Amino acid sequence: MRRLLPVMFLLSACASGSGMQSPAPATSSAEPARPRPYPMTMTPQFQRALDRGTRTPTGAPGPKYWTQGAEYRISASIDPVTAVLTGSETIKYTNRSPDTLRSVWLQVSANAYAPEAQRNDNFPITRAVQFTKATVGGVDAPLMTRPARGPGYRVDGTRMQVILGQPLLPGQSVDLAFDWNYPVPPGNAQRGGQDGKTWLVSYWYPQMAVYDDVNGWQTDRYRGQAEFYMGYADYDVSLTVPAGWIIGATGELQNADQVLAPQTRDRLAQARRSASTVQVVTAADRGPGKATLAGTNGKLTWRFAAKNVRDFTWAASPDYLWDAQAAVVGDATGDGKPDTALAVAMYRPEAGPLWVRDAEYAQHSVQFLSQYLWPYPWSHMTVVEGVQGCGGMEYPMLTCLQAEWPNDTTMYEVVVHEIAHMWFPMMVGSDERRHSWMDEGNTQFDQSQGMQDFYRGYDDEAVNRNIYLGFSRGGGELPMMTWSDWQPTGGSFGIASYFKQATVLVTLRNLIGREAFERGLRTYGRQWMYKHPTPYDYFNAFNTASGQDLGWFWRSWYFETWQLDQAIASVTPKGSGFEVTIQDKGLMPMPVRLAISHANGTVERREIPVSVWLAGNDRTTIMVPGDVTKIEIDPENGFPDIDRNNNRWNR
């Protein structure tokens, strides 16, 4: 979500009913009066995956679907004086693909802060990651300055290629090891950093790039605007920090008895049974020998483990307060019994009074989204106050928020948004670097559902729609299918990634009906948990759920920047009724839903099918019998019409 707040600032300056009458088409001509969406076609790469059986035309993974495997063991420490992080890691990488790999790729995202890095956003400049050791299969792998036989490695900005000594055959594994260090960037960094007191350590270790069944190695650079594409892996992480520091992290703490004071452990156990907030660490409890043990030589090593997650991130501060309470998530384990997760908030007292409700906000978010989507699967969901560069940013089981927010509504909004990211993309692992709308837009929509449940009567869907329409009226849009890093402005990126997709989901729900829509959303999500869906899997999943070929919908909304502008062009008395001409002034084809009010108080519903516009017409005429007093297009505001002033006629 890191880009959402500046984008918002910039932008601030069902099924047909019975008794439908088929409309008379407009007079035909040799050439259609409007462009028609051309058929949906798959990319050659996706078609190849269909042919190989790793994908299916129904939107589900194929019988031969695979993902790569990785197991990380990482040890790291921080020097609070120099802000340098020193780390050592081993990675067991397993080739589950049918392909032979002669080299492997990693992401070194911290190199985005190096002076020579390619960037499309503002970054504070530090230095590149320094590697002091690299091995492949236990054999030293030197830095390569020119092509050579492996083992060896070369670094190109935020990308690292490791040339293997021997080809990695299907089913085989290779052990990689690295020692490295780099300065954790200052607090105005992108999506993390440190201010000397609070540390949000993100994208901090060499991480395997994704090798998938559609595109092979995905080695797009991290430039700042677009976010991340990550594979699922197991983590065993040891973090050495000064005693008295509190750490919130991805995964489960493995050695609580070696780092937390007995009182802290007792209060955590109490919080796991409590529906209301428990103060695990208060201001009076902070410090070595109080919240934590005293440690050896003034230091403690915290050990965390996480299974099948796409990243590992952690936050630390000597000043954190620690609140927690239980959230009921439903049957996450499949044993027929309700499960719970710990909703956690960690923040400094100076963050302000809004933070005292953050554990409650996290609890509601996890509980609501577990019911609306599917159960939250992990043991905790932690919200930490981070540095200013966090904005609002998501990681597995952890979200980092900047300290200051204008009011409690905005605070809840950012909490529920970031927690909704636990479903998209933490569980449903889409490629954010190319298609941000698959995670940010879905999450913006899910945020609205949470907002409307927590604040009854609050219409967050209307907020998204108005932001999208306002930007669309001014121009500057690029199609949603434009790769995220190639959106030219923060405004076009924000619209395509957040607000338009959230609005299109509401449009789709109103087009195919709530039941089919929610079935499609949940089925798509569950089928692609811990996997890598593409936009075509998403499109196909909703085609299957709705029982319709919605190719015209996907082509029009995702590959074009057409606008929807349906209008009542004329209403003319004719015989015992009225002749009504509907004009489609925009280029976006959608059904026209009419509410026709009669003098006797009845309201008649008519629908002009989308096929009229798909045939190339831009207007059509229907006859309405009786004494008509008012006609309105889409009075429920179900579709995002650019100009509603031409949607009504009153006699």
Short mmCIF file of C-alpha atoms in Angstrom, two decimals, residues 123-579:
data_model
loop_
_atom_site.label_atom_id
_atom_site.label_comp_id
_atom_site.label_asym_id
_atom_site.label_seq_id
_atom_site.Cartn_x
_atom_site.Cartn_y
_atom_site.Cartn_z
CA PHE A 123 14.97 6.92 -2.44
CA PRO A 124 17.53 8.08 0.12
CA ILE A 125 20.97 7.07 -1.14
CA THR A 126 23.15 4.77 0.97
CA ARG A 127 25.42 2.16 -0.59
CA ALA A 128 25.09 -1.18 -2.27
CA VAL A 129 24.90 -4.46 -0.40
CA GLN A 130 28.39 -5.78 0.27
CA PHE A 131 28.83 -9.54 -0.14
CA THR A 132 31.71 -11.01 1.84
CA LYS A 133 31.02 -14.67 1.06
CA ALA A 134 29.13 -16.71 -1.52
CA THR A 135 29.13 -20.47 -2.01
CA VAL A 136 27.27 -22.91 -4.25
CA GLY A 137 27.03 -26.45 -2.94
CA GLY A 138 29.74 -25.64 -0.41
CA VAL A 139 32.15 -24.40 -3.09
CA ASP A 140 33.30 -20.79 -3.13
CA ALA A 141 31.50 -18.74 -5.78
CA PRO A 142 33.48 -15.61 -6.66
CA LEU A 143 32.09 -12.36 -8.03
CA MET A 144 32.17 -12.55 -11.81
CA THR A 145 32.99 -9.44 -13.81
CA ARG A 146 32.61 -11.20 -17.18
CA PRO A 147 30.94 -14.38 -18.43
CA ALA A 148 32.65 -17.48 -17.09
CA ARG A 149 31.94 -21.01 -15.96
CA GLY A 150 30.45 -21.36 -12.50
CA PRO A 151 30.16 -21.49 -9.72
CA GLY A 152 30.09 -17.73 -9.36
CA TYR A 153 27.78 -14.78 -9.13
CA ARG A 154 27.19 -11.38 -10.63
CA VAL A 155 25.09 -8.50 -9.34
CA ASP A 156 23.13 -6.19 -11.65
CA GLY A 157 21.36 -3.59 -9.54
CA THR A 158 18.64 -5.34 -7.54
CA ARG A 159 19.22 -8.62 -9.40
CA MET A 160 21.76 -11.34 -8.70
CA GLN A 161 22.53 -14.25 -11.01
CA VAL A 162 24.28 -17.27 -9.54
CA ILE A 163 25.93 -19.51 -12.12
CA LEU A 164 25.86 -23.09 -10.88
CA GLY A 165 28.78 -25.45 -11.10
CA GLN A 166 26.51 -28.26 -12.29
CA PRO A 167 23.08 -28.09 -13.97
CA LEU A 168 20.18 -28.33 -11.52
CA LEU A 169 18.00 -31.13 -12.85
CA PRO A 170 14.27 -31.51 -12.12
CA GLY A 171 13.80 -32.78 -8.58
CA GLN A 172 17.30 -31.82 -7.46
CA SER A 173 18.31 -29.25 -4.82
CA VAL A 174 21.27 -26.93 -4.45
CA ASP A 175 22.61 -25.19 -1.33
CA LEU A 176 23.49 -21.52 -1.63
CA ALA A 177 25.15 -19.47 1.11
CA PHE A 178 25.86 -15.75 1.47
CA ASP A 179 27.35 -13.39 4.02
CA TRP A 180 26.49 -9.75 3.47
CA ASN A 181 26.04 -6.35 5.11
CA TYR A 182 24.42 -3.05 4.28
CA PRO A 183 23.26 0.11 6.09
CA VAL A 184 19.55 0.00 6.89
CA PRO A 185 18.30 3.15 5.14
CA PRO A 186 16.94 6.16 7.03
CA GLY A 187 13.32 6.54 8.03
CA ASN A 188 12.16 8.26 4.86
CA ALA A 189 13.05 5.16 2.84
CA GLN A 190 10.55 3.22 0.79
CA ARG A 191 8.49 0.73 2.81
CA GLY A 192 10.80 0.61 5.83
CA GLY A 193 14.03 1.92 7.33
CA GLN A 194 15.15 3.19 10.72
CA ASP A 195 15.28 6.42 12.69
CA GLY A 196 17.66 5.23 15.41
CA LYS A 197 14.84 4.23 17.74
CA THR A 198 12.47 2.26 15.53
CA TRP A 199 13.54 -0.25 12.90
CA LEU A 200 11.42 -1.73 10.14
CA VAL A 201 13.77 -4.13 8.38
CA SER A 202 12.25 -5.10 5.03
CA TYR A 203 13.63 -6.58 1.78
CA TRP A 204 16.85 -7.08 3.61
CA TYR A 205 18.26 -10.46 2.56
CA PRO A 206 19.14 -12.07 -0.79
CA GLN A 207 15.90 -13.77 -1.83
CA MET A 208 15.23 -16.27 -4.58
CA ALA A 209 13.49 -14.75 -7.59
CA VAL A 210 10.36 -16.48 -8.83
CA TYR A 211 10.68 -19.14 -11.50
CA ASP A 212 7.17 -19.99 -12.65
CA ASP A 213 5.42 -22.12 -15.25
CA VAL A 214 4.32 -19.19 -17.44
CA ASN A 215 7.30 -16.84 -17.74
CA GLY A 216 10.24 -18.76 -16.29
CA TRP A 217 12.54 -16.45 -14.30
CA GLN A 218 10.88 -13.17 -13.36
CA THR A 219 13.85 -10.83 -12.99
CA ASP A 220 12.23 -7.39 -13.23
CA ARG A 221 14.21 -4.84 -11.24
CA TYR A 222 12.87 -3.29 -8.06
CA ARG A 223 12.57 0.37 -9.07
CA GLY A 224 10.38 1.64 -6.24
CA GLN A 225 6.92 2.20 -7.69
CA ALA A 226 5.76 -1.36 -8.24
CA GLU A 227 6.03 -3.81 -5.40
CA PHE A 228 7.04 -7.45 -5.31
CA TYR A 229 6.74 -10.95 -6.74
CA MET A 230 7.96 -13.61 -4.32
CA GLY A 231 8.02 -17.37 -4.03
CA TYR A 232 6.79 -19.33 -1.03
CA ALA A 233 9.40 -20.75 1.32
CA ASP A 234 10.19 -21.88 4.85
CA TYR A 235 12.22 -19.61 7.16
CA ASP A 236 14.32 -20.12 10.27
CA VAL A 237 15.59 -16.67 11.33
CA SER A 238 17.72 -15.61 14.30
CA LEU A 239 17.94 -11.89 15.10
CA THR A 240 20.45 -10.50 17.60
CA VAL A 241 19.53 -7.09 19.05
CA PRO A 242 20.15 -5.18 22.29
CA ALA A 243 18.32 -6.53 25.32
CA GLY A 244 15.17 -4.58 26.04
CA TRP A 245 14.24 -4.25 22.37
CA ILE A 246 10.84 -5.67 21.41
CA ILE A 247 10.59 -7.47 18.06
CA GLY A 248 7.52 -8.08 15.94
CA ALA A 249 8.09 -10.36 12.98
CA THR A 250 6.80 -12.78 10.42
CA GLY A 251 6.51 -16.27 11.88
CA GLU A 252 6.29 -17.72 15.36
CA LEU A 253 8.74 -16.91 18.15
CA GLN A 254 10.57 -20.14 18.97
CA ASN A 255 12.45 -19.18 22.11
CA ALA A 256 10.12 -16.95 24.14
CA ASP A 257 11.57 -18.32 27.39
CA GLN A 258 15.04 -17.13 26.33
CA VAL A 259 14.10 -13.55 25.43
CA LEU A 260 10.84 -12.54 27.18
CA ALA A 261 10.42 -11.92 30.88
CA PRO A 262 7.99 -14.26 32.70
CA GLN A 263 5.46 -11.44 33.16
CA THR A 264 5.47 -10.73 29.42
CA ARG A 265 4.93 -14.41 28.62
CA ASP A 266 2.09 -14.64 31.12
CA ARG A 267 0.31 -11.62 29.66
CA LEU A 268 0.70 -13.01 26.14
CA ALA A 269 -0.95 -16.22 27.28
CA GLN A 270 -3.77 -14.16 28.79
CA ALA A 271 -4.19 -12.19 25.54
CA ARG A 272 -4.60 -15.40 23.54
CA ARG A 273 -7.73 -16.11 25.63
CA SER A 274 -9.10 -12.56 25.71
CA ALA A 275 -11.58 -10.89 23.35
CA SER A 276 -10.52 -7.47 24.69
CA THR A 277 -7.14 -5.75 24.66
CA VAL A 278 -4.46 -6.93 27.07
CA GLN A 279 -1.49 -4.64 27.74
CA VAL A 280 1.39 -7.06 27.34
CA VAL A 281 4.09 -4.41 27.76
CA THR A 282 3.29 -1.03 29.30
CA ALA A 283 5.51 2.04 29.51
CA ALA A 284 6.61 0.96 32.98
CA ASP A 285 7.60 -2.49 31.76
CA ARG A 286 10.04 -1.49 29.03
CA GLY A 287 13.74 -2.26 29.20
CA PRO A 288 16.14 -5.16 29.73
CA GLY A 289 15.22 -7.29 32.72
CA LYS A 290 11.62 -6.03 32.56
CA ALA A 291 9.83 -6.68 29.25
CA THR A 292 12.73 -8.86 28.13
CA LEU A 293 15.44 -10.79 29.90
CA ALA A 294 18.71 -9.01 30.59
CA GLY A 295 20.61 -11.03 28.00
CA THR A 296 24.29 -11.83 27.65
CA ASN A 297 26.59 -8.85 27.14
CA GLY A 298 23.46 -6.73 26.81
CA LYS A 299 22.12 -8.66 23.80
CA LEU A 300 19.43 -11.21 23.06
CA THR A 301 18.87 -13.47 20.06
CA TRP A 302 15.24 -13.91 19.00
CA ARG A 303 14.49 -16.93 16.83
CA PHE A 304 11.48 -17.11 14.52
CA ALA A 305 10.17 -19.83 12.19
CA ALA A 306 7.63 -19.55 9.40
CA LYS A 307 6.34 -22.15 6.95
CA ASN A 308 5.24 -21.52 3.37
CA VAL A 309 5.34 -17.72 3.42
CA ARG A 310 6.58 -15.41 0.68
CA ASP A 311 8.83 -13.17 2.76
CA PHE A 312 10.23 -12.50 6.22
CA THR A 313 10.15 -8.99 7.73
CA TRP A 314 10.70 -7.66 11.22
CA ALA A 315 10.34 -4.52 13.34
CA ALA A 316 12.20 -3.64 16.52
CA SER A 317 12.32 -0.84 19.09
CA PRO A 318 13.28 -0.35 22.74
CA ASP A 319 10.27 1.97 23.09
CA TYR A 320 7.43 -0.26 21.94
CA LEU A 321 4.29 -0.71 23.95
CA TRP A 322 2.67 -4.07 23.21
CA ASP A 323 -1.07 -4.72 23.11
CA ALA A 324 -2.76 -7.96 22.06
CA GLN A 325 -6.10 -9.79 21.99
CA ALA A 326 -7.60 -12.87 20.37
CA ALA A 327 -9.35 -12.85 16.99
CA VAL A 328 -11.68 -15.68 16.02
CA VAL A 329 -10.91 -16.77 12.45
CA GLY A 330 -13.14 -19.81 11.91
CA ASP A 331 -11.88 -23.28 11.09
CA ALA A 332 -8.47 -22.52 9.59
CA THR A 333 -7.00 -25.97 10.25
CA GLY A 334 -9.91 -28.03 8.93
CA ASP A 335 -10.49 -29.96 12.16
CA GLY A 336 -14.08 -28.74 12.57
CA LYS A 337 -13.23 -26.42 15.48
CA PRO A 338 -12.93 -22.60 15.50
CA ASP A 339 -9.39 -21.28 15.54
CA THR A 340 -7.97 -18.00 16.81
CA ALA A 341 -5.08 -15.71 15.91
CA LEU A 342 -3.42 -13.14 18.14
CA ALA A 343 -4.15 -9.56 17.04
CA VAL A 344 -1.13 -7.48 18.08
CA ALA A 345 -0.24 -3.78 18.12
CA MET A 346 3.26 -2.47 18.87
CA TYR A 347 3.81 1.29 19.04
CA ARG A 348 5.63 4.05 20.85
CA PRO A 349 3.72 6.30 23.31
CA GLU A 350 4.45 9.37 21.19
CA ALA A 351 2.61 7.78 18.27
CA GLY A 352 -0.53 9.23 19.80
CA PRO A 353 -3.86 8.14 21.29
CA LEU A 354 -5.21 6.65 18.06
CA TRP A 355 -2.88 3.68 18.46
CA VAL A 356 -4.49 2.42 21.67
CA ARG A 357 -7.30 0.87 19.56
CA ASP A 358 -5.06 -0.75 16.98
CA ALA A 359 -5.23 -4.24 18.49
CA GLU A 360 -9.03 -3.90 18.39
CA TYR A 361 -8.88 -2.73 14.77
CA ALA A 362 -6.63 -5.67 13.91
CA GLN A 363 -9.00 -8.06 15.67
CA HIS A 364 -12.03 -6.83 13.74
CA SER A 365 -10.14 -6.85 10.44
CA VAL A 366 -8.94 -10.44 10.86
CA GLN A 367 -12.34 -11.66 12.04
CA PHE A 368 -14.33 -9.89 9.33
CA LEU A 369 -12.04 -10.86 6.46
CA SER A 370 -11.86 -14.46 7.68
CA GLN A 371 -15.63 -14.59 7.38
CA TYR A 372 -15.93 -12.65 4.12
CA LEU A 373 -13.08 -14.47 2.32
CA TRP A 374 -11.70 -17.56 4.08
CA PRO A 375 -10.06 -18.19 7.48
CA TYR A 376 -6.82 -16.44 8.38
CA PRO A 377 -4.25 -19.27 8.63
CA TRP A 378 -1.46 -17.92 10.84
CA SER A 379 -0.95 -17.64 14.59
CA HIS A 380 -0.79 -13.83 14.77
CA MET A 381 -1.40 -10.61 12.88
CA THR A 382 0.85 -7.81 14.09
CA VAL A 383 0.49 -4.09 13.43
CA VAL A 384 3.66 -2.12 14.20
CA GLU A 385 4.37 1.56 14.25
CA GLY A 386 7.28 2.11 11.93
CA VAL A 387 9.17 4.96 10.41
CA GLN A 388 7.62 7.58 8.14
CA GLY A 389 8.67 5.67 5.05
CA CYS A 390 6.32 2.83 5.95
CA GLY A 391 3.17 4.77 5.09
CA GLY A 392 1.12 1.62 5.26
CA MET A 393 2.92 -1.51 4.06
CA GLU A 394 2.22 -5.21 4.24
CA TYR A 395 4.35 -8.27 4.95
CA PRO A 396 3.39 -11.82 6.00
CA MET A 397 1.73 -11.66 9.45
CA LEU A 398 3.01 -8.09 9.87
CA THR A 399 2.10 -4.60 8.73
CA CYS A 400 4.01 -1.41 9.31
CA LEU A 401 2.22 1.95 9.63
CA GLN A 402 3.64 5.43 10.00
CA ALA A 403 2.78 7.03 13.32
CA GLU A 404 0.52 9.94 12.37
CA TRP A 405 -3.07 9.60 11.08
CA PRO A 406 -5.73 12.32 11.03
CA ASN A 407 -8.54 10.42 12.80
CA ASP A 408 -9.75 7.02 13.92
CA THR A 409 -11.59 6.34 10.64
CA THR A 410 -8.40 6.76 8.63
CA MET A 411 -6.47 4.68 11.16
CA TYR A 412 -8.95 1.81 10.89
CA GLU A 413 -8.96 2.19 7.10
CA VAL A 414 -5.21 1.69 6.79
CA VAL A 415 -5.23 -1.19 9.29
CA VAL A 416 -7.96 -3.12 7.49
CA HIS A 417 -6.33 -2.41 4.11
CA GLU A 418 -2.95 -3.75 5.17
CA ILE A 419 -4.44 -6.75 6.92
CA ALA A 420 -6.53 -7.51 3.83
CA HIS A 421 -3.20 -7.91 2.04
CA MET A 422 -2.69 -11.09 4.05
CA TRP A 423 -5.12 -12.65 1.57
CA PHE A 424 -3.91 -10.79 -1.55
CA PRO A 425 -0.96 -11.23 -2.15
CA MET A 426 0.39 -13.00 0.95
CA MET A 427 -1.75 -16.09 0.37
CA VAL A 428 -2.64 -15.55 -3.31
CA GLY A 429 0.79 -14.79 -4.72
CA SER A 430 0.26 -12.64 -7.81
CA ASP A 431 2.97 -10.66 -9.57
CA GLU A 432 2.73 -7.15 -8.09
CA ARG A 433 5.63 -5.89 -10.14
CA ARG A 434 3.58 -6.29 -13.33
CA HIS A 435 -0.07 -6.42 -12.23
CA SER A 436 -0.52 -4.44 -9.01
CA TRP A 437 -4.29 -4.39 -9.44
CA MET A 438 -4.41 -8.12 -8.67
CA ASP A 439 -3.41 -7.42 -5.07
CA GLU A 440 -3.92 -3.70 -4.42
CA GLY A 441 -7.26 -3.45 -6.22
CA ASN A 442 -8.65 -6.60 -4.65
CA THR A 443 -7.43 -5.34 -1.28
CA GLN A 444 -8.97 -1.90 -1.83
CA PHE A 445 -12.29 -3.66 -2.49
CA ASP A 446 -11.90 -5.86 0.61
CA GLN A 447 -11.01 -2.77 2.63
CA SER A 448 -14.36 -1.28 1.63
CA GLN A 449 -16.21 -4.35 2.85
CA GLY A 450 -14.45 -4.07 6.22
CA MET A 451 -15.05 -0.33 6.46
CA GLN A 452 -18.74 -0.78 5.77
CA ASP A 453 -19.00 -3.46 8.45
CA PHE A 454 -17.07 -1.54 11.12
CA TYR A 455 -18.69 1.83 10.38
CA ARG A 456 -22.26 0.92 9.49
CA GLY A 457 -23.58 3.25 6.80
CA TYR A 458 -20.12 4.30 5.58
CA ASP A 459 -19.97 3.89 1.78
CA ASP A 460 -16.31 3.28 1.03
CA GLU A 461 -17.20 1.82 -2.37
CA ALA A 462 -18.51 5.26 -3.35
CA VAL A 463 -15.20 6.79 -2.28
CA ASN A 464 -13.29 4.47 -4.62
CA ARG A 465 -15.73 5.11 -7.47
CA ASN A 466 -15.57 8.88 -7.14
CA ILE A 467 -11.77 8.90 -7.10
CA TYR A 468 -11.66 6.72 -10.22
CA LEU A 469 -14.28 8.78 -12.07
CA GLY A 470 -12.65 12.07 -11.12
CA PHE A 471 -9.32 10.95 -12.53
CA SER A 472 -10.92 9.41 -15.61
CA ARG A 473 -12.67 12.68 -16.47
CA GLY A 474 -9.34 14.48 -16.46
CA GLY A 475 -7.52 11.96 -18.66
CA GLY A 476 -4.16 10.46 -17.88
CA GLU A 477 -5.29 6.85 -17.53
CA LEU A 478 -3.37 3.95 -18.97
CA PRO A 479 -4.98 0.50 -19.21
CA MET A 480 -4.94 -1.58 -16.07
CA MET A 481 -2.99 -4.29 -17.90
CA THR A 482 -0.07 -1.88 -18.36
CA TRP A 483 2.79 -3.27 -16.28
CA SER A 484 2.88 -1.44 -12.97
CA ASP A 485 6.38 -0.06 -13.32
CA TRP A 486 5.46 1.41 -16.69
CA GLN A 487 2.61 3.54 -15.41
CA PRO A 488 4.01 7.03 -16.08
CA THR A 489 2.64 8.93 -13.07
CA GLY A 490 1.69 8.26 -9.48
CA GLY A 491 -1.89 9.13 -10.40
CA SER A 492 -2.17 6.63 -13.26
CA PHE A 493 -0.47 3.97 -11.12
CA GLY A 494 -2.85 4.60 -8.22
CA ILE A 495 -5.97 4.54 -10.37
CA ALA A 496 -4.99 1.36 -12.23
CA SER A 497 -3.73 -0.40 -9.11
CA TYR A 498 -6.26 0.63 -6.44
CA PHE A 499 -9.38 2.58 -7.26
CA LYS A 500 -10.36 1.41 -10.73
CA GLN A 501 -9.99 -2.28 -9.88
CA ALA A 502 -11.98 -1.82 -6.64
CA THR A 503 -14.68 -0.10 -8.69
CA VAL A 504 -14.61 -2.75 -11.41
CA LEU A 505 -15.13 -5.46 -8.79
CA VAL A 506 -18.28 -3.68 -7.60
CA THR A 507 -19.34 -3.40 -11.24
CA LEU A 508 -18.74 -7.11 -11.78
CA ARG A 509 -20.70 -7.98 -8.63
CA ASN A 510 -23.65 -5.94 -9.88
CA LEU A 511 -23.35 -7.46 -13.36
CA ILE A 512 -23.32 -11.17 -12.45
CA GLY A 513 -25.01 -11.01 -9.04
CA ARG A 514 -23.59 -11.11 -5.52
CA GLU A 515 -23.80 -14.90 -5.12
CA ALA A 516 -21.87 -15.70 -8.31
CA PHE A 517 -19.40 -12.89 -7.63
CA GLU A 518 -18.54 -13.97 -4.09
CA ARG A 519 -18.34 -17.60 -5.17
CA GLY A 520 -15.92 -16.58 -7.90
CA LEU A 521 -13.77 -14.45 -5.58
CA ARG A 522 -13.50 -17.12 -2.89
CA THR A 523 -12.97 -19.97 -5.32
CA TYR A 524 -10.27 -18.07 -7.16
CA GLY A 525 -8.55 -17.22 -3.88
CA ARG A 526 -8.70 -20.68 -2.35
CA GLN A 527 -7.56 -22.42 -5.53
CA TRP A 528 -4.53 -20.15 -5.83
CA MET A 529 -3.43 -20.09 -2.18
CA TYR A 530 0.38 -20.26 -2.04
CA LYS A 531 0.54 -20.28 -5.84
CA HIS A 532 1.05 -17.72 -8.61
CA PRO A 533 -2.09 -16.76 -10.58
CA THR A 534 -1.99 -14.56 -13.67
CA PRO A 535 -4.70 -12.16 -14.86
CA TYR A 536 -5.99 -14.88 -17.20
CA ASP A 537 -6.54 -17.28 -14.30
CA TYR A 538 -8.49 -14.53 -12.56
CA PHE A 539 -10.61 -13.83 -15.66
CA ASN A 540 -11.27 -17.54 -16.23
CA ALA A 541 -12.25 -18.12 -12.59
CA PHE A 542 -15.03 -15.53 -12.81
CA ASN A 543 -16.13 -16.85 -16.20
CA THR A 544 -16.57 -20.24 -14.53
CA ALA A 545 -18.34 -18.86 -11.45
CA SER A 546 -20.77 -16.81 -13.53
CA GLY A 547 -21.33 -19.44 -16.20
CA GLN A 548 -20.69 -16.77 -18.82
CA ASP A 549 -17.98 -15.81 -21.28
CA LEU A 550 -17.16 -12.35 -19.96
CA GLY A 551 -14.40 -11.73 -22.48
CA TRP A 552 -16.01 -8.46 -23.57
CA PHE A 553 -15.96 -7.27 -19.93
CA TRP A 554 -12.30 -8.15 -19.35
CA ARG A 555 -11.20 -6.68 -22.67
CA SER A 556 -13.11 -3.43 -22.14
CA TRP A 557 -12.24 -2.71 -18.53
CA TYR A 558 -8.69 -4.07 -18.27
CA PHE A 559 -7.16 -3.48 -21.71
CA GLU A 560 -8.80 -0.13 -22.55
CA THR A 561 -9.47 3.21 -20.86
CA TRP A 562 -12.98 3.55 -22.24
CA GLN A 563 -15.60 5.38 -20.18
CA LEU A 564 -19.17 4.37 -19.41
CA ASP A 565 -21.68 7.08 -20.34
CA GLN A 566 -25.23 5.84 -20.86
CA ALA A 567 -27.82 8.53 -21.59
CA ILE A 568 -31.54 8.98 -22.18
CA ALA A 569 -31.37 10.71 -25.56
CA SER A 570 -35.11 11.31 -26.04
CA VAL A 571 -38.54 10.33 -24.74
CA THR A 572 -41.38 10.88 -27.23
CA PRO A 573 -45.12 10.23 -26.73
CA LYS A 574 -46.28 7.59 -29.17
CA GLY A 575 -49.71 5.98 -29.17
CA SER A 576 -50.60 4.78 -25.69
CA GLY A 577 -47.03 5.06 -24.41
CA PHE A 578 -43.61 6.49 -25.06
CA GLU A 579 -40.74 5.84 -27.43
#
